[in-house]
Tab-separated table of C-alpha atoms in Angstrom:
chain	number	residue	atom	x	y	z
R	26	UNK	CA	0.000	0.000	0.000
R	27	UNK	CA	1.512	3.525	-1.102
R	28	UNK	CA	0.837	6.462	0.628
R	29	UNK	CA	3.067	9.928	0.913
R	30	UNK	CA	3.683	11.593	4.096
R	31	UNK	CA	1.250	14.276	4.360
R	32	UNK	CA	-1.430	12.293	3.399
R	33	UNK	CA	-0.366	9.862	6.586
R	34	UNK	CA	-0.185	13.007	8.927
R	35	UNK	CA	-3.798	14.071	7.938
R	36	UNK	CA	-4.949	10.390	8.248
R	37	UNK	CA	-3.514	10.435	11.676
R	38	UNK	CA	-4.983	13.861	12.969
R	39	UNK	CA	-7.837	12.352	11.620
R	40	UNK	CA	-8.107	8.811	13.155
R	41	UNK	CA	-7.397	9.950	16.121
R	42	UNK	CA	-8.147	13.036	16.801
R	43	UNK	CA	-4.020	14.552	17.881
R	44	UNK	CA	-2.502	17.416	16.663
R	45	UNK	CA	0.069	18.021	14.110
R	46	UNK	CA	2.827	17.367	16.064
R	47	UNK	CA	1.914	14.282	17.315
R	48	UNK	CA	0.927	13.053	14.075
R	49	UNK	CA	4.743	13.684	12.848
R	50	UNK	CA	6.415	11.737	15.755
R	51	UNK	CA	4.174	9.115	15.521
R	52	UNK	CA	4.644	8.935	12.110
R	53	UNK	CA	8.618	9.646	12.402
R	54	UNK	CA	8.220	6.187	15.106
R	55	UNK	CA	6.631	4.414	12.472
R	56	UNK	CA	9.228	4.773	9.823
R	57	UNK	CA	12.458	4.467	12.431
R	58	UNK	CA	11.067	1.129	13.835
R	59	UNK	CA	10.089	-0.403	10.118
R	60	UNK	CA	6.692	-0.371	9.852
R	61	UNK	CA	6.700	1.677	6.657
R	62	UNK	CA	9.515	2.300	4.822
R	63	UNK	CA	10.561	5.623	2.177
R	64	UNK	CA	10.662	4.338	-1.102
R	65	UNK	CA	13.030	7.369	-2.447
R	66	UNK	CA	15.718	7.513	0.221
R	67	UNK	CA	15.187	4.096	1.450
R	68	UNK	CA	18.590	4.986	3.736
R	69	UNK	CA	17.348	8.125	5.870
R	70	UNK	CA	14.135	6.375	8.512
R	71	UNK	CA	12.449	10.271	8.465
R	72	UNK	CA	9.533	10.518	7.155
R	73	UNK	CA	8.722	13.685	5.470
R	74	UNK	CA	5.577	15.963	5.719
R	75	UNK	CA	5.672	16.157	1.984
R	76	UNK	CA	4.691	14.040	-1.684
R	77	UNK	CA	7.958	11.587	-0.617
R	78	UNK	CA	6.339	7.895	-1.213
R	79	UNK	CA	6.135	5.094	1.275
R	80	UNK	CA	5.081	1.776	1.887
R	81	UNK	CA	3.685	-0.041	4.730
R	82	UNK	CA	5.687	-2.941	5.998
R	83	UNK	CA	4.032	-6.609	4.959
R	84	UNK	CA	3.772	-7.788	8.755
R	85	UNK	CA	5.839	-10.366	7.882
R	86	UNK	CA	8.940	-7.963	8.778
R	87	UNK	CA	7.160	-5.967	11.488
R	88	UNK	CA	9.229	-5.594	14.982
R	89	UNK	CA	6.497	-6.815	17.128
R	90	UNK	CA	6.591	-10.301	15.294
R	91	UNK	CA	10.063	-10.385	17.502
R	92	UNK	CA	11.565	-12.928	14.642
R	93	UNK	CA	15.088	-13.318	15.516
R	94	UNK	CA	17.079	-11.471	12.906
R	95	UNK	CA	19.904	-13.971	13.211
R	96	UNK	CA	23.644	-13.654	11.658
R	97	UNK	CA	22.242	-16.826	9.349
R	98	UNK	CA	19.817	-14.775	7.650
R	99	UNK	CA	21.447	-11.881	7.529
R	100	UNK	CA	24.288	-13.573	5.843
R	101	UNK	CA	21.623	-15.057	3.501
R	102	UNK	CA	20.752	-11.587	2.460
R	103	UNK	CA	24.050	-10.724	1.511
R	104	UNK	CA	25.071	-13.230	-0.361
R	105	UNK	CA	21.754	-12.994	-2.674
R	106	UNK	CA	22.799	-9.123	-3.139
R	107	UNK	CA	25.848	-9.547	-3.729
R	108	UNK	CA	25.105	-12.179	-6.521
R	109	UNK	CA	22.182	-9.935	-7.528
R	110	UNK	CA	24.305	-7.277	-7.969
R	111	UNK	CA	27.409	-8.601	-8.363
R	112	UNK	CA	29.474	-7.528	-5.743
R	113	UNK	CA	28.549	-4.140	-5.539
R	114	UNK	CA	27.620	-3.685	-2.066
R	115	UNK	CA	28.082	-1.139	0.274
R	116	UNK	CA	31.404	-0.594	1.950
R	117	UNK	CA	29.917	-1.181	5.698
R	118	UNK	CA	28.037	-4.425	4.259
R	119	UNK	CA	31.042	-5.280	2.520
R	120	UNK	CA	32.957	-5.404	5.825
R	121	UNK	CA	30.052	-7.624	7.328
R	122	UNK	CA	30.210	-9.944	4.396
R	123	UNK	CA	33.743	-10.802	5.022
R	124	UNK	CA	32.910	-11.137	8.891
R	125	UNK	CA	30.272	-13.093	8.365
R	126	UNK	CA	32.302	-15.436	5.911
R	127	UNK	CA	35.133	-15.629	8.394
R	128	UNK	CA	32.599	-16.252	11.671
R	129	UNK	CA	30.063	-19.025	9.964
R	130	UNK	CA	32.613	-20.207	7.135
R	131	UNK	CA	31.506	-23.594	8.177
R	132	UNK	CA	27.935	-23.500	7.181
R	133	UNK	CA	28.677	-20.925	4.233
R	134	UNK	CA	27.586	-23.402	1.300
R	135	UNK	CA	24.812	-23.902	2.827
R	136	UNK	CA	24.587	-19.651	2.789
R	137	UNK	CA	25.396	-19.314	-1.102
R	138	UNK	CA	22.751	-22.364	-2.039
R	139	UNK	CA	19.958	-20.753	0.388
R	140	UNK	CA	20.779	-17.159	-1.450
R	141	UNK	CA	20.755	-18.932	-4.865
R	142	UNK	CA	17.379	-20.946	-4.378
R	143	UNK	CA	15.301	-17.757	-3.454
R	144	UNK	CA	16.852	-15.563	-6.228
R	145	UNK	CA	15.538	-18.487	-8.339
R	146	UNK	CA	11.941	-18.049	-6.669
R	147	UNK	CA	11.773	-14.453	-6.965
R	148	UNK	CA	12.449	-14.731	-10.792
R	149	UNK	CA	9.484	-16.755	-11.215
R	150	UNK	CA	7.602	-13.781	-9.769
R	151	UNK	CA	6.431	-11.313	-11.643
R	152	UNK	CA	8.696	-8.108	-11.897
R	153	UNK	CA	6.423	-5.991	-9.529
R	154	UNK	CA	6.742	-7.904	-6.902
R	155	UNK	CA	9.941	-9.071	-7.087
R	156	UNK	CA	10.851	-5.398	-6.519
R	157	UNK	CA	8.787	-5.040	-3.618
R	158	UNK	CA	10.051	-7.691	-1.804
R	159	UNK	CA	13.216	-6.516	-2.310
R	160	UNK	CA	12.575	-3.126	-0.909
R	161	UNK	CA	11.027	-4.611	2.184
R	162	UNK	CA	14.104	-6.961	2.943
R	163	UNK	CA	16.073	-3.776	2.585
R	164	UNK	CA	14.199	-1.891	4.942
R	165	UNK	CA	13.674	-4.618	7.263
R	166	UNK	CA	17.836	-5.120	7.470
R	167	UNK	CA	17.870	-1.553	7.766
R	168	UNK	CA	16.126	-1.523	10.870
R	169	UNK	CA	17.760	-4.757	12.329
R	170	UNK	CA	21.386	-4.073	11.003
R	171	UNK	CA	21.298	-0.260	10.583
R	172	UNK	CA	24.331	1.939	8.678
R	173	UNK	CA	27.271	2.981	10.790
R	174	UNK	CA	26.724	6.054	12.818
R	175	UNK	CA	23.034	5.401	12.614
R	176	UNK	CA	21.199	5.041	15.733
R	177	UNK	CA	19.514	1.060	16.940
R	178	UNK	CA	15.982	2.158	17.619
R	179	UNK	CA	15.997	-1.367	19.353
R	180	UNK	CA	18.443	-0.741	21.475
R	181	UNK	CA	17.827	2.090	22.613
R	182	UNK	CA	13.736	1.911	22.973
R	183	UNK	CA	10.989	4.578	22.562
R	184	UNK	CA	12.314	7.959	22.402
R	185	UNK	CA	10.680	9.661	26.333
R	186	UNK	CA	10.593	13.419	26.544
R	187	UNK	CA	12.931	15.386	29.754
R	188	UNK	CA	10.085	15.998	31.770
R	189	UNK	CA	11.586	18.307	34.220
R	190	UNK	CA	8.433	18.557	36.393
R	191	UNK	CA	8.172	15.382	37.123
R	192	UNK	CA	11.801	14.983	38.929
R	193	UNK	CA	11.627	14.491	42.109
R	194	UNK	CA	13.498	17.082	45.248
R	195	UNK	CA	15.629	14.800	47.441
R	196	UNK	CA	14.246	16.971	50.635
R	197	UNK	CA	13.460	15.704	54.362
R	198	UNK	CA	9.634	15.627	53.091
R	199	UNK	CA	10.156	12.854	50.218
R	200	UNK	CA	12.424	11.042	52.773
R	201	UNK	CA	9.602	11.121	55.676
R	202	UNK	CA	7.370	10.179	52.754
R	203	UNK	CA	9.357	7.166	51.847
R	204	UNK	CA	9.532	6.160	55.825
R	205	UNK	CA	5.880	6.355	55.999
R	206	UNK	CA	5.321	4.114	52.987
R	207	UNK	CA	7.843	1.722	54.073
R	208	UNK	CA	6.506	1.706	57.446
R	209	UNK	CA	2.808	1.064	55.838
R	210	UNK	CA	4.201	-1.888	53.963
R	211	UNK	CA	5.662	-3.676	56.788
R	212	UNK	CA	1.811	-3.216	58.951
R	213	UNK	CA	0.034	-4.743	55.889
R	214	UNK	CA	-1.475	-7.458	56.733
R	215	UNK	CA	-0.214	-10.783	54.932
R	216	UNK	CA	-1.582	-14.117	54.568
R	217	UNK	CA	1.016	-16.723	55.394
R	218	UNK	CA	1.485	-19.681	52.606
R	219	UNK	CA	0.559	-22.378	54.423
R	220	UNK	CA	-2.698	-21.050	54.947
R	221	UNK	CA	-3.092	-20.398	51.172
R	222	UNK	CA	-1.926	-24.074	50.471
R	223	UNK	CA	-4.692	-24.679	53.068
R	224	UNK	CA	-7.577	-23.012	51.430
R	225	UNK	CA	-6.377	-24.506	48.200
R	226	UNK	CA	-6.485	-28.197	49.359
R	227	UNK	CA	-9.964	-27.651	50.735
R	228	UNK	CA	-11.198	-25.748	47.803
R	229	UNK	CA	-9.624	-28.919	46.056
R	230	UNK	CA	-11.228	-31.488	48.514
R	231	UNK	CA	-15.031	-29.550	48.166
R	232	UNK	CA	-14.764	-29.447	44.502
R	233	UNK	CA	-13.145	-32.806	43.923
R	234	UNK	CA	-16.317	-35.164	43.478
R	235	UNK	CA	-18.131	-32.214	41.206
R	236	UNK	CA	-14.839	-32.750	38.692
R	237	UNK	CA	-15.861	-34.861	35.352
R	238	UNK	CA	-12.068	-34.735	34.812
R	239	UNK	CA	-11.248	-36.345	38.268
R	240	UNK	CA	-14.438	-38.376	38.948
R	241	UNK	CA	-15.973	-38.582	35.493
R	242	UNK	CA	-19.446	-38.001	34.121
R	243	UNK	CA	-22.498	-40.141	35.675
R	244	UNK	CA	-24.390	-41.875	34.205
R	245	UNK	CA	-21.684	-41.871	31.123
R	246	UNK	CA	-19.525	-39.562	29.390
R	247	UNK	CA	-21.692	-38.144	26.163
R	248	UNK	CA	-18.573	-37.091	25.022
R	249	UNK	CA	-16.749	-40.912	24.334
R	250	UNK	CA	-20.692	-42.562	23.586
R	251	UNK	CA	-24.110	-42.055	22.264
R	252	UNK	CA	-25.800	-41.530	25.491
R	253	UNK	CA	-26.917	-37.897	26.136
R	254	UNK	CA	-28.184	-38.611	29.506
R	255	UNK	CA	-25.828	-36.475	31.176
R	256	UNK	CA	-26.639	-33.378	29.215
R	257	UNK	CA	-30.427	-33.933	29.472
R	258	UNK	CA	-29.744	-34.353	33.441
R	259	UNK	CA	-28.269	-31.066	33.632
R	260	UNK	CA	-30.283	-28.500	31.386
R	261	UNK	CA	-30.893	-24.943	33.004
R	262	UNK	CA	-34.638	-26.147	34.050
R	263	UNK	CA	-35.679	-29.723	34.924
R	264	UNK	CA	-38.187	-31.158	36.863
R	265	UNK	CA	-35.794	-32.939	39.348
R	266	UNK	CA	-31.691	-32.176	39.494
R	267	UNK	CA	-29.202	-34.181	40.344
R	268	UNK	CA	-27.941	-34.415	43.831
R	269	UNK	CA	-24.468	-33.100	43.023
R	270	UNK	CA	-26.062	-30.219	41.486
R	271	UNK	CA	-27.820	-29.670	44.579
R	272	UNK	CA	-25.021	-30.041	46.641
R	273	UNK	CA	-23.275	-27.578	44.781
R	274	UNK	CA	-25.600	-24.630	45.721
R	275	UNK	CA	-24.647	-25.009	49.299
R	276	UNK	CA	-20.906	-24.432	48.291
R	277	UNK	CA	-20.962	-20.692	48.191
R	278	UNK	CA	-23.917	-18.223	47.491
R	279	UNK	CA	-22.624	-17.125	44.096
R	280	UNK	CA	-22.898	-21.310	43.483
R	281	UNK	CA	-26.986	-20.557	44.308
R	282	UNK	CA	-26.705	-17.554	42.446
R	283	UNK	CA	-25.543	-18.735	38.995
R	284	UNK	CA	-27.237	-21.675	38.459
R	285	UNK	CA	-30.610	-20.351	36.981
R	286	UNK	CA	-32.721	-23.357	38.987
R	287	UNK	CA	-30.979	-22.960	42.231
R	288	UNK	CA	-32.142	-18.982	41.738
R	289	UNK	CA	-35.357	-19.884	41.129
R	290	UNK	CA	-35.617	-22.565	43.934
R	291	UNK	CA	-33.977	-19.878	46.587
R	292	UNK	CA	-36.748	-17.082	44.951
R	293	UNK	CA	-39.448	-20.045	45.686
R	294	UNK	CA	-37.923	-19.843	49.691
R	295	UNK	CA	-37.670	-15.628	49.513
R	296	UNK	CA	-41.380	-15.808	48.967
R	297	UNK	CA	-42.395	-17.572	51.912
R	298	UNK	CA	-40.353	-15.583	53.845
R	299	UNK	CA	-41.758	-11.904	52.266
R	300	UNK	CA	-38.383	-10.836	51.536
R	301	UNK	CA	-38.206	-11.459	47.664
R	302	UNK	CA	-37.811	-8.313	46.648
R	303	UNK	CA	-34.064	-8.248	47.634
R	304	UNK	CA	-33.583	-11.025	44.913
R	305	UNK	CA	-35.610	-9.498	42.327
R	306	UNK	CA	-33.457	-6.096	43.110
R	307	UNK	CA	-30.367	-8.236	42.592
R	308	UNK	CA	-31.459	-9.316	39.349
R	309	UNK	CA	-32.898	-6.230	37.796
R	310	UNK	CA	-29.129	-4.604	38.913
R	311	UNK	CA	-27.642	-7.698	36.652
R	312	UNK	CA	-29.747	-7.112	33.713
R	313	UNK	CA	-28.505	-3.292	33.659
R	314	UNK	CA	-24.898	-4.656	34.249
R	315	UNK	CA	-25.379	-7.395	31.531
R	316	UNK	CA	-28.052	-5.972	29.195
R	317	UNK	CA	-28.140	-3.999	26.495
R	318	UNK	CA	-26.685	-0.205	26.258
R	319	UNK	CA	-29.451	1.544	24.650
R	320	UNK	CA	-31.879	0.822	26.821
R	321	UNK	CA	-29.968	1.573	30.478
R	322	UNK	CA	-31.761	4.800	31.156
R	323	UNK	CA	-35.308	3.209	30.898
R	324	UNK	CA	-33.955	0.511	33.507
R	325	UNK	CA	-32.491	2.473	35.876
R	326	UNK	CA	-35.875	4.511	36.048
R	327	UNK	CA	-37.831	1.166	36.409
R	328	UNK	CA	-34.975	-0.058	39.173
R	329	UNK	CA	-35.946	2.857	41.109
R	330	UNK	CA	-39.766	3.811	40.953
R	331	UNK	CA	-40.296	0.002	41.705
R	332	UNK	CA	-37.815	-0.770	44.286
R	333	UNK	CA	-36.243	2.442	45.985
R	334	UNK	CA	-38.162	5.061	45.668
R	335	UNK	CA	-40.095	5.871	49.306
R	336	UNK	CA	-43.395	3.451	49.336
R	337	UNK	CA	-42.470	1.570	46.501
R	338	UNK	CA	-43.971	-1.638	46.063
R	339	UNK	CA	-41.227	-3.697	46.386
R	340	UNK	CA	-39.139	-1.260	48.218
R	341	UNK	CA	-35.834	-3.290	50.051
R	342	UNK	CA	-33.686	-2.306	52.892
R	343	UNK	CA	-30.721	-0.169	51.561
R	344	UNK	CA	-29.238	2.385	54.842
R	345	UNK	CA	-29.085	5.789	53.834
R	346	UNK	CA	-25.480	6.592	52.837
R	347	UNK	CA	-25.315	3.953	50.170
R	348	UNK	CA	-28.525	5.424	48.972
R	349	UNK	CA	-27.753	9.115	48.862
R	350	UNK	CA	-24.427	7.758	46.472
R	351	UNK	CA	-27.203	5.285	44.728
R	352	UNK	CA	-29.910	8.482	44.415
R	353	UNK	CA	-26.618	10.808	43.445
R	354	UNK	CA	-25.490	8.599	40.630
R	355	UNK	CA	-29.199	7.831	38.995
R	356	UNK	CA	-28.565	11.804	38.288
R	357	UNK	CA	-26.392	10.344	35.125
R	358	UNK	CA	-27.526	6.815	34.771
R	359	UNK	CA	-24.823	4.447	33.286
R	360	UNK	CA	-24.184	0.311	33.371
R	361	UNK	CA	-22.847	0.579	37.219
R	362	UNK	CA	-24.610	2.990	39.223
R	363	UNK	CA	-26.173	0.326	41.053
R	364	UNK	CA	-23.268	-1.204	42.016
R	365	UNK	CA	-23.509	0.068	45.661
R	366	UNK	CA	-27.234	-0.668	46.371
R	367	UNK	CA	-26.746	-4.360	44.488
R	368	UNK	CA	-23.922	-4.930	46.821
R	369	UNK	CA	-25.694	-3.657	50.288
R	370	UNK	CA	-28.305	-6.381	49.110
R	371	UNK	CA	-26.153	-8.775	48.224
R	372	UNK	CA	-24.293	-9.382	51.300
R	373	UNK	CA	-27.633	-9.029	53.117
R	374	UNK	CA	-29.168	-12.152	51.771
R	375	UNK	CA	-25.703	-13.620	52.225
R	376	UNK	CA	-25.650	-13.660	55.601
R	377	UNK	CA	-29.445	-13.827	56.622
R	378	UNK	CA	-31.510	-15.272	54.004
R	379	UNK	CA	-28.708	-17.785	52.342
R	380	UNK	CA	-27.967	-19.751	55.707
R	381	UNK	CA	-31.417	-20.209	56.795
R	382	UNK	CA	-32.281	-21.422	53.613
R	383	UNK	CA	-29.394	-24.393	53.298
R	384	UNK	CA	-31.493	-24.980	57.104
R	385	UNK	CA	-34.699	-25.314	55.359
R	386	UNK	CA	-37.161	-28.270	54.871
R	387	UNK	CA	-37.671	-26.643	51.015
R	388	UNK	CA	-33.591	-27.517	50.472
R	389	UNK	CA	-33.579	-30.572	52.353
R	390	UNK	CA	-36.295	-32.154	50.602
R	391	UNK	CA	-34.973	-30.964	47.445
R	392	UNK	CA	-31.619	-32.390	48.099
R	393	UNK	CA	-33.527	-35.460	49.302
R	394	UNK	CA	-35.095	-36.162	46.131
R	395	UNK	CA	-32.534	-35.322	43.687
R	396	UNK	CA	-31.562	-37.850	41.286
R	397	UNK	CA	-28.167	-40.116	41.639
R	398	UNK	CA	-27.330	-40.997	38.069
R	399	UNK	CA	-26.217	-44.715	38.261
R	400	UNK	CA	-23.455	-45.270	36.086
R	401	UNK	CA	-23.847	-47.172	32.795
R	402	UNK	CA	-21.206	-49.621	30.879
R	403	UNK	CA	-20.881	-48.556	27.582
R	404	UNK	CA	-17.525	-49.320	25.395
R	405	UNK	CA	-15.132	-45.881	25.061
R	406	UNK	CA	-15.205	-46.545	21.200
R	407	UNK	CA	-18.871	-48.364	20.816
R	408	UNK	CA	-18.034	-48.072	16.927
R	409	UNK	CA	-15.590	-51.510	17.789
R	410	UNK	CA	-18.589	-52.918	18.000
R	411	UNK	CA	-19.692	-52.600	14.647
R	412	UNK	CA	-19.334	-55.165	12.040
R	413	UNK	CA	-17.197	-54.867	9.176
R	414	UNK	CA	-18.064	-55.543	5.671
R	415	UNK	CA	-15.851	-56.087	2.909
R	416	UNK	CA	-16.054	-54.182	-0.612
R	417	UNK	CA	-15.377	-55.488	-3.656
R	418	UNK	CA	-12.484	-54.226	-5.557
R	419	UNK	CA	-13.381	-52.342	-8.993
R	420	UNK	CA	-10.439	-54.518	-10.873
R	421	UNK	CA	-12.696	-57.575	-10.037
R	422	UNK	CA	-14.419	-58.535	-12.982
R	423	UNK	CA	-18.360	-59.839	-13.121
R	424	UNK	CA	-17.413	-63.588	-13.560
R	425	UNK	CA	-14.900	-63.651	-9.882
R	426	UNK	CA	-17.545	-61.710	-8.722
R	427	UNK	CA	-20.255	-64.599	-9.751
R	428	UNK	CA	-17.613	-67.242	-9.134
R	429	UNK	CA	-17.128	-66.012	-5.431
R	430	UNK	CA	-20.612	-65.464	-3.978
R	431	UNK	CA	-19.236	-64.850	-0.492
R	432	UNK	CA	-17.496	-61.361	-1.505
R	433	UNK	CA	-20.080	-59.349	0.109
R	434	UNK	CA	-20.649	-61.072	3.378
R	435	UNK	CA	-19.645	-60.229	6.373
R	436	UNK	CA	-15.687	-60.866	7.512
């Protein structure tokens, strides 16, 4: 892709939105680490504000590829220029030719018949493109094994400006600064590894017998046979879930929480207890969090005439300071603005309404009649169990085939 270098200074200022300046040393980093290259001083990595042509890198040869631009290749490339152009090289690449010859003598047949092959490849290209592959090689070695005197951009990194205001004065307040921050650090608080290895093997241990890795799928894996038992166990609603299922809701609240039955069987227990408007709040915050972006206003209006606003219907316990932030934030509704409120109820049901229901007869009989899958034999590769039939071979002519009745039964 061509493109001169005023018309990738306006594209620049354009896409995204920076000033002049900015567009130039972006555009300046650009060319210095490869990405395009000049096409009529393919030696000086400026670009110019002006009608000088360039060309984007293929992304072959881009930087952040990070290929290794090893002494091999580099070697490779010289030897194909210097046949291309028999032997007229520059004077710094025709010091690194004879270094590299000297260094890797040992593998330099294989350099000359690697350089020969692709100049035989790029002469069954077509002209055009030969060239351009040759101009991005060149800039590409330009970049990785620059001119003497000329700076390594990859050496020496993005180019920072002196920002003298941000220096720091080595005073008695930046040292009593440092003390206090040091002295903060030390009073953190720190959990000791043994009790992280400790959580982990009893996260482990809880978890262990929900695994299909570790225990396996009941009643059979619908992955390695044709039974789909285990997936039609398992859908969002059934009429009865399994007892592991079951079990699983009694792991952690956020367990209850995001499995849709175990929400609707905890809603089932909010009701009797005249406290389900807490859930309902939780999951009209979700929707906002979750939903769709055009229509957040409209919800956070519904959110509030039904459930906060004073003598609402369904109006749930939130204390006043996470309300006045709640009522302050609906001022300039966006996805999170319930965040606060959610939360208050969250942790509310957590610890009052989540323990008491695990205490319940409504979870106890539930986990009472939930189904244990018994676990059925069925062959990892049932398609063993097929039988085999023979084809006839096409060379085989009528008469064999009359002569040997037996060539389509069963081996």
């Amino acid at each position: 892709m061509l493109s001169e270098g005023h018309d990738m200074i306006t594209w620049l200022i354009q896409k995204y939105c920076i000033c002049e300046d900015e567009a130039l040393h972006i555009s300046g980093m650009l060319v210095r680490y490869g990405y395009v290259y000049p096409l009529k001083e393919p030696r000086s990595l400026v670009l110019r504000p002006d009608e000088s042509p360039y060309r984007f890198q293929t992304p072959y040869f881009w930087t952040s590829t990070q290929w290794p631009a090893s002494e091999l290749d580099y070697a490779i490339y010289l030897a194909k220029k210097n046949i291309r152009k028999q032997g007229e090289l520059m004077e710094y690449e025709k010091e690194r030719y004879s270094v590299l010859h000297k260094r890797i003598n040992h593998t330099w047949d294989f350099v000359v018949m690697q350089a020969r092959e692709q100049l035989r490849a790029s002469k069954q290209r077509r002209k055009a493109d030969r060239i351009v592959l040759e101009c991005q090689e060149q800039a590409y070695w330009l970049i990785n094994r620059p001119q003497p005197g000329a700076h390594n951009v990859l050496d020496m990194g993005l180019e920072r400006p002196n920002n003298l205001s941000a220096r720091v004065t080595l005073n008695s307040d930046f040292y009593k600064s440092e003390i206090e921050t040091c002295r903060r650090a030390l009073g953190r608080n720190r959990v000791k590894s043994s009790i992280c290895l400790e959580s982990f093997v009893k996260y482990s241990e809880q978890y262990q017998n929900h695994d299909p890795i570790m225990q396996g799928c009941l009643p059979s894996n619908p992955w390695i046979s044709d039974d789909t038992a285990h997936w039609t166990m398992n859908l969002q609603m059934v009429p009865i879930p399994t007892r592991l299922r079951v079990e699983r809701w009694s792991f952690s609240f956020m367990e209850l929480l995001n499995d849709i039955m175990g929400r609707r069987e905890f809603m089932v227990y909010l009701e009797k207890e005249f406290s389900a408007e807490n859930l309902c709040f939780w999951q009209a915050c979700e929707d906002i969090r979750h939903g769709e972006s055009s229509r957040i206003v409209e919800k956070v209006e519904e959110i509030y005439k039904h459930f906060l606003t004073p003598g609402a219907a369904r109006w749930v316990n939130v204390d006043s300071k996470t309300m006045d932030k709640t009522l302050k934030g609906i001022r300039t509704p966006h996805r999170f603005v319930m965040d606060d409120a959610q939360m208050h109820i969250y942790f509310l049901m957590k610890k009052d309404s989540y323990p008491r229901y695990l205490k319940s007869d409504l979870y106890k009989n539930l986990l009472a009649k939930a189904i244990v899958p018994q676990e059925t034999k069925k062959s990892v590769f049932p398609f063993m169990r097929r039988q085999r039939h023979s084809s006839p071979s096409p060379a085989q002519g009528d008469g064999q085939a009359a002569t040997n009745p037996a060539a389509g039964s069963h081996v």
